[in-house]
CSV table of N, CA and C in Angstrom, one decimal:
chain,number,residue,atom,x,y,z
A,1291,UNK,N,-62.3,45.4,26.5
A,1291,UNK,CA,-62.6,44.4,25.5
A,1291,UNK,C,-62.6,45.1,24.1
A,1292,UNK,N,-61.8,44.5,23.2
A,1292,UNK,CA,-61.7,44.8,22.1
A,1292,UNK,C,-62.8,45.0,20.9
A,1293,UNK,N,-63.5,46.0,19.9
A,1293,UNK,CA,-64.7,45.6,19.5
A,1293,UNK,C,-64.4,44.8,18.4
A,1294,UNK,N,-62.8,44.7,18.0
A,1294,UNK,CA,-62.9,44.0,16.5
A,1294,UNK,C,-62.5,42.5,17.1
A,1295,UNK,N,-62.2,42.1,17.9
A,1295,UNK,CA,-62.2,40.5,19.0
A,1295,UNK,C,-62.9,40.1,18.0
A,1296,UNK,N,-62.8,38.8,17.3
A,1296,UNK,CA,-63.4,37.5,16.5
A,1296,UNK,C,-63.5,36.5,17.4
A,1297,UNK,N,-64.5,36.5,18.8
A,1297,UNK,CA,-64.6,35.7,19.4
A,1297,UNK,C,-65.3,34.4,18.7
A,1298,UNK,N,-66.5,34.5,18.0
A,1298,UNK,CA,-66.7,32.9,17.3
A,1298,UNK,C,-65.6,31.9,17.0
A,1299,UNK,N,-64.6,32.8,16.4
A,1299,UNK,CA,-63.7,31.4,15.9
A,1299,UNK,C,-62.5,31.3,17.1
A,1300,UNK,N,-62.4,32.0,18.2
A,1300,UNK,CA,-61.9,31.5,19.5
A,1300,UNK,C,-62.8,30.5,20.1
A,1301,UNK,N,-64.2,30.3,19.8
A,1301,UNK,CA,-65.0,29.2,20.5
A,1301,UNK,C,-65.1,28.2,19.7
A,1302,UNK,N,-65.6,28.4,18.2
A,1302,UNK,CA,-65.2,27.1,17.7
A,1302,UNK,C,-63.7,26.3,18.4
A,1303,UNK,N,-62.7,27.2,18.1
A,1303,UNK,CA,-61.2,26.5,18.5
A,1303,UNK,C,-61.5,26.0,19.8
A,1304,UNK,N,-62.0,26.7,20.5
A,1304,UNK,CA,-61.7,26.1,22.2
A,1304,UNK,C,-62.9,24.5,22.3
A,1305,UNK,N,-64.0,25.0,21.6
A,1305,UNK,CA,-64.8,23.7,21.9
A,1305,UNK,C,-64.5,22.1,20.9
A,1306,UNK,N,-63.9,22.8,19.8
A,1306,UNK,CA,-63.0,21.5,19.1
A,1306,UNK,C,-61.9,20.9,20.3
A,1307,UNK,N,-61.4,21.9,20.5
A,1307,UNK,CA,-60.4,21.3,21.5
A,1307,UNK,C,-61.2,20.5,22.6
A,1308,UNK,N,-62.3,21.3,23.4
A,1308,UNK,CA,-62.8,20.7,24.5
A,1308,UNK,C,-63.1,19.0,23.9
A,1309,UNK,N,-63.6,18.8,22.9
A,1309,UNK,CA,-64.5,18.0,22.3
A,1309,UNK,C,-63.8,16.4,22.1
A,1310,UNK,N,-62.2,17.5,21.7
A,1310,UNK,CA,-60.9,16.1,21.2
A,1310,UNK,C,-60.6,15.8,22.4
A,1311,UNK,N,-60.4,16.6,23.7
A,1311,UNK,CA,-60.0,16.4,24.8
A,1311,UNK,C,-60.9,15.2,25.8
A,1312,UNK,N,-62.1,15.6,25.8
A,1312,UNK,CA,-63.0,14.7,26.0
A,1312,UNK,C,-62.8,13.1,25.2
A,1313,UNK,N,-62.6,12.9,23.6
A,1313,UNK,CA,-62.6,11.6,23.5
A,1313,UNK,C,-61.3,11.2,23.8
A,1314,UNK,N,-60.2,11.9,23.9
A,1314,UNK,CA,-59.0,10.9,24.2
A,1314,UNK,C,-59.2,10.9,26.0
A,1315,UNK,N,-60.6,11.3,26.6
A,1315,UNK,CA,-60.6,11.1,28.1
A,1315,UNK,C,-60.6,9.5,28.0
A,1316,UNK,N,-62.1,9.4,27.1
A,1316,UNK,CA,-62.8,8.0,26.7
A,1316,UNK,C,-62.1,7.2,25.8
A,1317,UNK,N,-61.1,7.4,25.1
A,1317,UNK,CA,-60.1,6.5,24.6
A,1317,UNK,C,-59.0,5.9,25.7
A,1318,UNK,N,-58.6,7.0,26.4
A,1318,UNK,CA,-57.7,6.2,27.5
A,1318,UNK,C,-58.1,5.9,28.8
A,1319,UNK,N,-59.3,6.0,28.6
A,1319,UNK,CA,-60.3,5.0,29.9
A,1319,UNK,C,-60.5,3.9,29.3
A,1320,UNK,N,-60.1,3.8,27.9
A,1320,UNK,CA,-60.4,2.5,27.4
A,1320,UNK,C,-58.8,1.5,27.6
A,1321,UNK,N,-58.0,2.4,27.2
A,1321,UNK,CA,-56.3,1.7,26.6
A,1321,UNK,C,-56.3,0.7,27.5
A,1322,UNK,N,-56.9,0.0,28.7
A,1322,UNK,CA,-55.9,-1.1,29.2
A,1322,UNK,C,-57.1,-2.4,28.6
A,1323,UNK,N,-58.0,-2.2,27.7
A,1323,UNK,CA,-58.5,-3.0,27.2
A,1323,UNK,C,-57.5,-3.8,25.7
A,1324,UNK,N,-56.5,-2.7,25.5
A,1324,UNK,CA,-55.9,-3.6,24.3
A,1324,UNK,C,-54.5,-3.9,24.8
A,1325,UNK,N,-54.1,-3.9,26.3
A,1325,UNK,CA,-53.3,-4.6,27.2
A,1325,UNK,C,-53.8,-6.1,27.8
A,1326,UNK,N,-55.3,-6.4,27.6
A,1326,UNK,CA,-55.8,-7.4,28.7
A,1326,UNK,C,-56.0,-7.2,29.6
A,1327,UNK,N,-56.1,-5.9,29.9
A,1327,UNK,CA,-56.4,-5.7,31.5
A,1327,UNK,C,-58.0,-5.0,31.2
A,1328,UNK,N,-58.9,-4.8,32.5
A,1328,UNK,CA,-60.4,-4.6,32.3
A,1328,UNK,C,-59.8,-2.9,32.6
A,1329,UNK,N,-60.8,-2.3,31.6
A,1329,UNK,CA,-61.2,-0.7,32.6
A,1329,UNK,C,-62.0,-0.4,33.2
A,1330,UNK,N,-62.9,-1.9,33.6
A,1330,UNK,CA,-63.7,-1.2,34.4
A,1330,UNK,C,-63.7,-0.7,35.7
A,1331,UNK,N,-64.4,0.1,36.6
A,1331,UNK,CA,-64.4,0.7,37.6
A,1331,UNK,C,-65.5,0.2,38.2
A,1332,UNK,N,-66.0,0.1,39.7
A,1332,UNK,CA,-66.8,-1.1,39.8
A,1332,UNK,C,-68.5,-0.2,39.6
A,1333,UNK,N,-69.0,-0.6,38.8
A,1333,UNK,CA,-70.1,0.4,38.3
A,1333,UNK,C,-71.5,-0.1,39.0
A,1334,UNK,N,-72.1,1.4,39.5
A,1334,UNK,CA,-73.7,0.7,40.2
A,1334,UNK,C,-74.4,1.0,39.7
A,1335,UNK,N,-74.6,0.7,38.2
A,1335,UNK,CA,-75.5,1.5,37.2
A,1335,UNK,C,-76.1,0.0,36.6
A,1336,UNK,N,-77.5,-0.2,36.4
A,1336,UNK,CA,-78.3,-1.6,36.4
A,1336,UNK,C,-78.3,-1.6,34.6
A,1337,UNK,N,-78.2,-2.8,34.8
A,1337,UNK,CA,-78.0,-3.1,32.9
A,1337,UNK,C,-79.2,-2.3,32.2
A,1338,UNK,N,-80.3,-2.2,32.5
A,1338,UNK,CA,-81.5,-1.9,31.9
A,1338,UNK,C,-81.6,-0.3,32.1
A,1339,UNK,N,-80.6,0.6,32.9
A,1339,UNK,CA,-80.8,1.9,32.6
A,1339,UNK,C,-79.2,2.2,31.7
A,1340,UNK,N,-78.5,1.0,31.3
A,1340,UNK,CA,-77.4,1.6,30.4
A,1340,UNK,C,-78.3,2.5,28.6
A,1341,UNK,N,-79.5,2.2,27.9
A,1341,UNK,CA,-79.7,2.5,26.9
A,1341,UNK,C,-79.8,4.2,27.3
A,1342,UNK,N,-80.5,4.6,28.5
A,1342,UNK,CA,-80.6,6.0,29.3
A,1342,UNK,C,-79.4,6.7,29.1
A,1343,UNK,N,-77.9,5.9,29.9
A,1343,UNK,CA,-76.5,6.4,29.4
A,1343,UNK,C,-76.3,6.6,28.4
A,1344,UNK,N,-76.6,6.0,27.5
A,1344,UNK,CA,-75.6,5.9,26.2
A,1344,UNK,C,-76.7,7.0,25.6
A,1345,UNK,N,-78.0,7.0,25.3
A,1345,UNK,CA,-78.7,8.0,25.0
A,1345,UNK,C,-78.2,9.5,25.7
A,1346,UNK,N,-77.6,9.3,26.8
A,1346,UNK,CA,-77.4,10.6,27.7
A,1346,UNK,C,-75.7,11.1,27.0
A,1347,UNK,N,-75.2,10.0,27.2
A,1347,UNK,CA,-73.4,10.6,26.4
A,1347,UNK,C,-73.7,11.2,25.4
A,1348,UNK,N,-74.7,10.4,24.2
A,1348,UNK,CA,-74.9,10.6,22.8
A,1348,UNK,C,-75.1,12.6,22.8
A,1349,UNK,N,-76.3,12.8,24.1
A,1349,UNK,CA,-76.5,14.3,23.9
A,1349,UNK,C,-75.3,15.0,24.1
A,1350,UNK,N,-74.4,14.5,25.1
A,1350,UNK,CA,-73.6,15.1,25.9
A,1350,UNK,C,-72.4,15.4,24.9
A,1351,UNK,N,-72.0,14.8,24.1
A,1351,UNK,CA,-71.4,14.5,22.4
A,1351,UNK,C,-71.9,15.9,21.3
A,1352,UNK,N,-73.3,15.2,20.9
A,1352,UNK,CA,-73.7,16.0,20.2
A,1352,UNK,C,-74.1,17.8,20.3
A,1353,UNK,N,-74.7,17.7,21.9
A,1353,UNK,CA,-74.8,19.4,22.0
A,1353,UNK,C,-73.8,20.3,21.3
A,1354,UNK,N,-72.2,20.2,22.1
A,1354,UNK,CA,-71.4,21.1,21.9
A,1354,UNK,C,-71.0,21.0,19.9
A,1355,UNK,N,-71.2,20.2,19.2
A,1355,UNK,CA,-71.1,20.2,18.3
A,1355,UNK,C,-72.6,21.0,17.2
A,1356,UNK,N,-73.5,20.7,17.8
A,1356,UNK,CA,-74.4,21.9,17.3
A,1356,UNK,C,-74.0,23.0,17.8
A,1357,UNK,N,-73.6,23.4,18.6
A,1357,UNK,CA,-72.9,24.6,19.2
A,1357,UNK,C,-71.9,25.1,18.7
A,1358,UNK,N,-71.1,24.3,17.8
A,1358,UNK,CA,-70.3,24.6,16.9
A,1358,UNK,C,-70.7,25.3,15.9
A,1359,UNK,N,-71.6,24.6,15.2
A,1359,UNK,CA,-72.5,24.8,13.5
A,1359,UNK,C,-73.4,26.0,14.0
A,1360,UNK,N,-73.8,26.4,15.3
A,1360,UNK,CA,-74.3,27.5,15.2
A,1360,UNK,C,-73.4,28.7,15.2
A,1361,UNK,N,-72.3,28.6,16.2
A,1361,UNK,CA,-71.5,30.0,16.4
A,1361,UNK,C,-71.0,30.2,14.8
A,1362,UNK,N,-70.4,29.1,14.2
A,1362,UNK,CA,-70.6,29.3,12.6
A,1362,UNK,C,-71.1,30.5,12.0
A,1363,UNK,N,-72.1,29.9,12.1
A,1363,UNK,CA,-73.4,30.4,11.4
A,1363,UNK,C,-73.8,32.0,12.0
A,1364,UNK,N,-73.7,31.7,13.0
A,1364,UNK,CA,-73.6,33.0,13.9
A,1364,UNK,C,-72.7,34.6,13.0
A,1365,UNK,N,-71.2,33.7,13.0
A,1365,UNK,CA,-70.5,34.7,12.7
A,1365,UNK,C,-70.4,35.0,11.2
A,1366,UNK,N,-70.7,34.3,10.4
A,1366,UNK,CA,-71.1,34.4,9.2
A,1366,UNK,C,-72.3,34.6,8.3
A,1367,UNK,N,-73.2,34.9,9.6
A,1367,UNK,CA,-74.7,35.5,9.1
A,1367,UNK,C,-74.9,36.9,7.9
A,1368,UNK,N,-75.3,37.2,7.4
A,1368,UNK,CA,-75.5,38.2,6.3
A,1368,UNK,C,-76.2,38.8,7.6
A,1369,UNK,N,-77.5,38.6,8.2
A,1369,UNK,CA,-78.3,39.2,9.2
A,1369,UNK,C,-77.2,40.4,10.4
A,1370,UNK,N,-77.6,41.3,10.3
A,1370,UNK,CA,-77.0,42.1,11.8
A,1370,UNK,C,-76.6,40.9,12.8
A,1371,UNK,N,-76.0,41.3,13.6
A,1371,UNK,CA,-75.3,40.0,14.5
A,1371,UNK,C,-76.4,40.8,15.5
A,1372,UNK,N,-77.1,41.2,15.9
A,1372,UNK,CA,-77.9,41.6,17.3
A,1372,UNK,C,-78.9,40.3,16.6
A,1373,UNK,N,-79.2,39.6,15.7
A,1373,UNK,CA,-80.3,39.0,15.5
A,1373,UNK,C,-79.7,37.8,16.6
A,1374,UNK,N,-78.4,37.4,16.2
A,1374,UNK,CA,-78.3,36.4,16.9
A,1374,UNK,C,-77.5,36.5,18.6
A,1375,UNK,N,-78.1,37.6,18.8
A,1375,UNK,CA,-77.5,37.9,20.6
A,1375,UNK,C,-78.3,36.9,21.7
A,1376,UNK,N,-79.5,36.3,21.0
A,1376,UNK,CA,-80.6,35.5,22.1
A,1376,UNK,C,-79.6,34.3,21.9
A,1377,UNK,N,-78.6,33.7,20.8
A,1377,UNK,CA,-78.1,32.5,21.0
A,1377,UNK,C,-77.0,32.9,21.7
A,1378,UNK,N,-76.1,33.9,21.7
A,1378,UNK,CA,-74.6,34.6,22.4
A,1378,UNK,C,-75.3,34.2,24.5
A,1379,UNK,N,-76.6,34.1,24.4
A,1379,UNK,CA,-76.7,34.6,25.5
A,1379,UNK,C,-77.1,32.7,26.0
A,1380,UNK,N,-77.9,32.2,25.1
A,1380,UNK,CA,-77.9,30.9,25.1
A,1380,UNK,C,-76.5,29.6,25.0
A,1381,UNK,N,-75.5,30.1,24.3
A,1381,UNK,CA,-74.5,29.6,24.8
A,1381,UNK,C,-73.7,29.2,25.7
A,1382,UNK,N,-73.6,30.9,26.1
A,1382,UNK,CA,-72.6,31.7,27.2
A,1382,UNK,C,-73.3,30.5,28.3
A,1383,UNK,N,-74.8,30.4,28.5
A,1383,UNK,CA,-75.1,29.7,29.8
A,1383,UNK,C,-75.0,28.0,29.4
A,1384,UNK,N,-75.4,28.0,28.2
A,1384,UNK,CA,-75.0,26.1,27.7
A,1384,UNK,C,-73.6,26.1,28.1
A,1385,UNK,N,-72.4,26.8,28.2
A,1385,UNK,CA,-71.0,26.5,28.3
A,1385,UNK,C,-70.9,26.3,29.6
A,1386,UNK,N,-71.1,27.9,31.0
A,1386,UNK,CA,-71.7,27.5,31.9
A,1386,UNK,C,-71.9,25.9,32.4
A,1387,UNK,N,-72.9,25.0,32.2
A,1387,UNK,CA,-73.5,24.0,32.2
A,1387,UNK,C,-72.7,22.8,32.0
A,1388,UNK,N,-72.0,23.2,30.8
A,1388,UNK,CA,-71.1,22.0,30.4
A,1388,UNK,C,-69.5,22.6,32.1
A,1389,UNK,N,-69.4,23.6,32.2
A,1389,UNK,CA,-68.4,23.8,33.1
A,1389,UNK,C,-68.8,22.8,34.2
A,1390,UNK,N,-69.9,23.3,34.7
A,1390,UNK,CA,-70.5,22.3,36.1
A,1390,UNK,C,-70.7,21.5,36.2
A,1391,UNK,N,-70.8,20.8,34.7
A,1391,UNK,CA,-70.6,18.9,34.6
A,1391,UNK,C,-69.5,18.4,34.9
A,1392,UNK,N,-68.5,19.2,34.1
A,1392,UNK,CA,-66.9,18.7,34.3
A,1392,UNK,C,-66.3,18.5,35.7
A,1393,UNK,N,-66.9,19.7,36.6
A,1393,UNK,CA,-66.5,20.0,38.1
A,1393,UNK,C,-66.4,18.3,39.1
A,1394,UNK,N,-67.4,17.7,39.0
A,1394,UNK,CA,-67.9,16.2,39.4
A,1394,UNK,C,-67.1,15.3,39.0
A,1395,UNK,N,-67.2,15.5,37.6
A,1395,UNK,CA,-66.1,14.5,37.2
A,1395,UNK,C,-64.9,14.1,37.6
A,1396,UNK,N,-64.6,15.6,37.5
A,1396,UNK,CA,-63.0,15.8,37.9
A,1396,UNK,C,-62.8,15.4,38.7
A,1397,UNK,N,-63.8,15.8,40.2
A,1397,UNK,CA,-63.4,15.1,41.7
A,1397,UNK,C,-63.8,13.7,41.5
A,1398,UNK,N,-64.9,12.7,41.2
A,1398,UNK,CA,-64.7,11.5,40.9
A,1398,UNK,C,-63.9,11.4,40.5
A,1399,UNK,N,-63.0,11.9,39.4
A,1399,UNK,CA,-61.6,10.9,39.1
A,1399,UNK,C,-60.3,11.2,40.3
A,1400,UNK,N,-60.3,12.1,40.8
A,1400,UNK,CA,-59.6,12.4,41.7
A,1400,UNK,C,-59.6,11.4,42.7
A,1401,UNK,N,-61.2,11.2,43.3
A,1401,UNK,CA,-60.9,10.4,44.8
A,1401,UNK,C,-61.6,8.9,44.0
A,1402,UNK,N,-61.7,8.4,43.3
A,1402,UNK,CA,-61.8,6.7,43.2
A,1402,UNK,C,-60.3,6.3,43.4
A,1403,UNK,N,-60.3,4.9,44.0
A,1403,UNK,CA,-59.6,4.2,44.4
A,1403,UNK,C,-58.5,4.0,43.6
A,1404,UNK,N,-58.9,3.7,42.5
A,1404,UNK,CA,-57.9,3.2,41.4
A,1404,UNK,C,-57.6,4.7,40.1
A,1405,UNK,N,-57.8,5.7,40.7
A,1405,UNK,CA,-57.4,6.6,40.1
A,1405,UNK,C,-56.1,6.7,39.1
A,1406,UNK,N,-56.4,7.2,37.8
A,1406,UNK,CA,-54.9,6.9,36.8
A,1406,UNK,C,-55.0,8.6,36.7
A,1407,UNK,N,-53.3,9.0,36.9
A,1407,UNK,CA,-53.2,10.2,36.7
A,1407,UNK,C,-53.5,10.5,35.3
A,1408,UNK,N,-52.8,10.0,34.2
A,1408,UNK,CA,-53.6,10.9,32.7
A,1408,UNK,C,-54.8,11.1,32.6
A,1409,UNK,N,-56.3,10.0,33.1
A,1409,UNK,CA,-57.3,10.5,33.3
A,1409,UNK,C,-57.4,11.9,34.2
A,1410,UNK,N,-57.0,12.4,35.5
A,1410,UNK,CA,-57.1,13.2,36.0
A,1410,UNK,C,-56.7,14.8,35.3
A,1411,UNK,N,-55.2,14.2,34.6
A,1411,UNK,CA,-54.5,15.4,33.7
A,1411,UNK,C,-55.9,15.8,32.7
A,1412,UNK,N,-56.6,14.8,32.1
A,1412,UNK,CA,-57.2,15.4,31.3
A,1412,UNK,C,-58.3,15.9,31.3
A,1413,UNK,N,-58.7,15.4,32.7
A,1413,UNK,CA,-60.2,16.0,33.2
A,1413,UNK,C,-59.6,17.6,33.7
A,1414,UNK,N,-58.6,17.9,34.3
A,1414,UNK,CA,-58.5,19.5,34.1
A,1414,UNK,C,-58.1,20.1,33.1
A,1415,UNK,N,-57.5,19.2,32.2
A,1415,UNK,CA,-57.6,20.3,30.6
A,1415,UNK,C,-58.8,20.4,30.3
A,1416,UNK,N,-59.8,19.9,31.0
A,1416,UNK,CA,-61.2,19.9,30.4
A,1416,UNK,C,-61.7,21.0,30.9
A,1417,UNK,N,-61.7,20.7,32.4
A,1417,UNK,CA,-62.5,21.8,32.9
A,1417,UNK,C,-61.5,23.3,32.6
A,1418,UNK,N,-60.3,23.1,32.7
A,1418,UNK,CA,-59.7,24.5,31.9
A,1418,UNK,C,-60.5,24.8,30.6
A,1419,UNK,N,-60.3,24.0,30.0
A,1419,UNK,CA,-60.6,24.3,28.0
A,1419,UNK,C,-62.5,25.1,28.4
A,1420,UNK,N,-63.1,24.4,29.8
A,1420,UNK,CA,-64.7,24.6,29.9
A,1420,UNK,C,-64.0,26.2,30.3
A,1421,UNK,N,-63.7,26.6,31.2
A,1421,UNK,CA,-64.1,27.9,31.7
A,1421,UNK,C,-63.4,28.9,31.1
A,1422,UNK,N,-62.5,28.5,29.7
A,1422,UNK,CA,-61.9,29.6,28.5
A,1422,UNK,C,-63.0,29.4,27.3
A,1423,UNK,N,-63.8,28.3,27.3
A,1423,UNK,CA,-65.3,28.8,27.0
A,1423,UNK,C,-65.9,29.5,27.4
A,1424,UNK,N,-66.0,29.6,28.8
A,1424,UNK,CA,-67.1,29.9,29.3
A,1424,UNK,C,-66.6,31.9,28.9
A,1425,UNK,N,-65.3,32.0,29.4
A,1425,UNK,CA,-64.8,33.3,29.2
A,1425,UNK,C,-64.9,34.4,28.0
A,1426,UNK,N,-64.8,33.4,27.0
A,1426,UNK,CA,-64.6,34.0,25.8
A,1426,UNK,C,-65.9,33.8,25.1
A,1427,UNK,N,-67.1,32.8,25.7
A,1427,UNK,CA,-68.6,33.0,25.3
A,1427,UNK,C,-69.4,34.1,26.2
A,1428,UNK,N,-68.5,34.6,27.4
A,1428,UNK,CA,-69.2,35.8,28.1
A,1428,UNK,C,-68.9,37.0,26.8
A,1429,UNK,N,-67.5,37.0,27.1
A,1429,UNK,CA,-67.4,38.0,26.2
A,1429,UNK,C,-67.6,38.3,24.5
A,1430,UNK,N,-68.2,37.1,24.1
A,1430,UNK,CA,-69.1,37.2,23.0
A,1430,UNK,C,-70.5,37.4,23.2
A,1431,UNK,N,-70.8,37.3,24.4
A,1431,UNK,CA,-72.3,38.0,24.7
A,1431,UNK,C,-72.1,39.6,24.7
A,1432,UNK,N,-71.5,39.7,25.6
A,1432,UNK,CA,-71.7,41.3,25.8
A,1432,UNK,C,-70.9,41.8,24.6
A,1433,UNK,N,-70.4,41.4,23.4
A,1433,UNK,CA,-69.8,42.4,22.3
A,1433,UNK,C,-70.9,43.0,22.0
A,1434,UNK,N,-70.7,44.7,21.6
A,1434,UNK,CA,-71.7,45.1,21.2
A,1434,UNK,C,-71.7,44.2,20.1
A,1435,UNK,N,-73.3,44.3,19.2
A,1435,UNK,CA,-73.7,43.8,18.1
A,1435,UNK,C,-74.7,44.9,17.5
């Protein structure tokens, strides 16, 4: 591993991407809505725990984007970069996390009934785009600092 590697702005890039990849998941889980057709999937989730979901996507959204503004911040600190090795190490395992979410997904979209291939295509550019985070947030942990 290289010591002059500018991994921050390979993770900004990778988690922008993860991030656009994700809404055009939920954009074209939506498209047969402006065909007339329903997208829904037959859902066992009770009307009164949807505020829980929407509260839970909302994090699921926002994390990786504070995770942005920090590696930012990270790599543009005036401070020695060892100050910010407790976040390098905090990421590395937040990405992790976000990987093992994707993993589920992906097989739900695989085995439901009514499975649409571009959903599936894009649930593994996800989980790809997750574990070249996860890769290139390892190896921004262990850069010396």
């Amino acid at each position: 591993m290289l010591s002059g590697t500018r991994h921050a702005p390979r993770l900004i890039t990778l988690w922008i991407t993860w991030l656009l990849a994700m809404l055009f998941h939920v954009d074209l889980g939506l498209m047969p809505l402006f065909h007339g057709q329903s997208p829904e999937i037959e859902s066992h989730v009770p009307a009164s725990a949807l505020p829980l979901l929407f509260g839970a996507m909302l994090g699921y959204f926002l994390l990786p984007l504070i995770a942005i503004v920090l590696i930012a911040y990270a790599d543009t600190a005036a401070a020695p970069a060892r100050h910010w090795r407790p976040w390098r190490r905090i990421h590395f395992w937040f990405s992790v996390v976000y990987s093992i979410t994707n993993l589920p997904h992906l097989i739900a979209d695989i085995v439901v009934p009514d499975a649409r291939p571009d959903q599936i295509v894009l649930m593994l550019a996800l989980t790809g785009f997750g574990l070249l985070i996860n890769l290139e947030g390892w190896r921004w942990w262990k850069q010396n600092a």
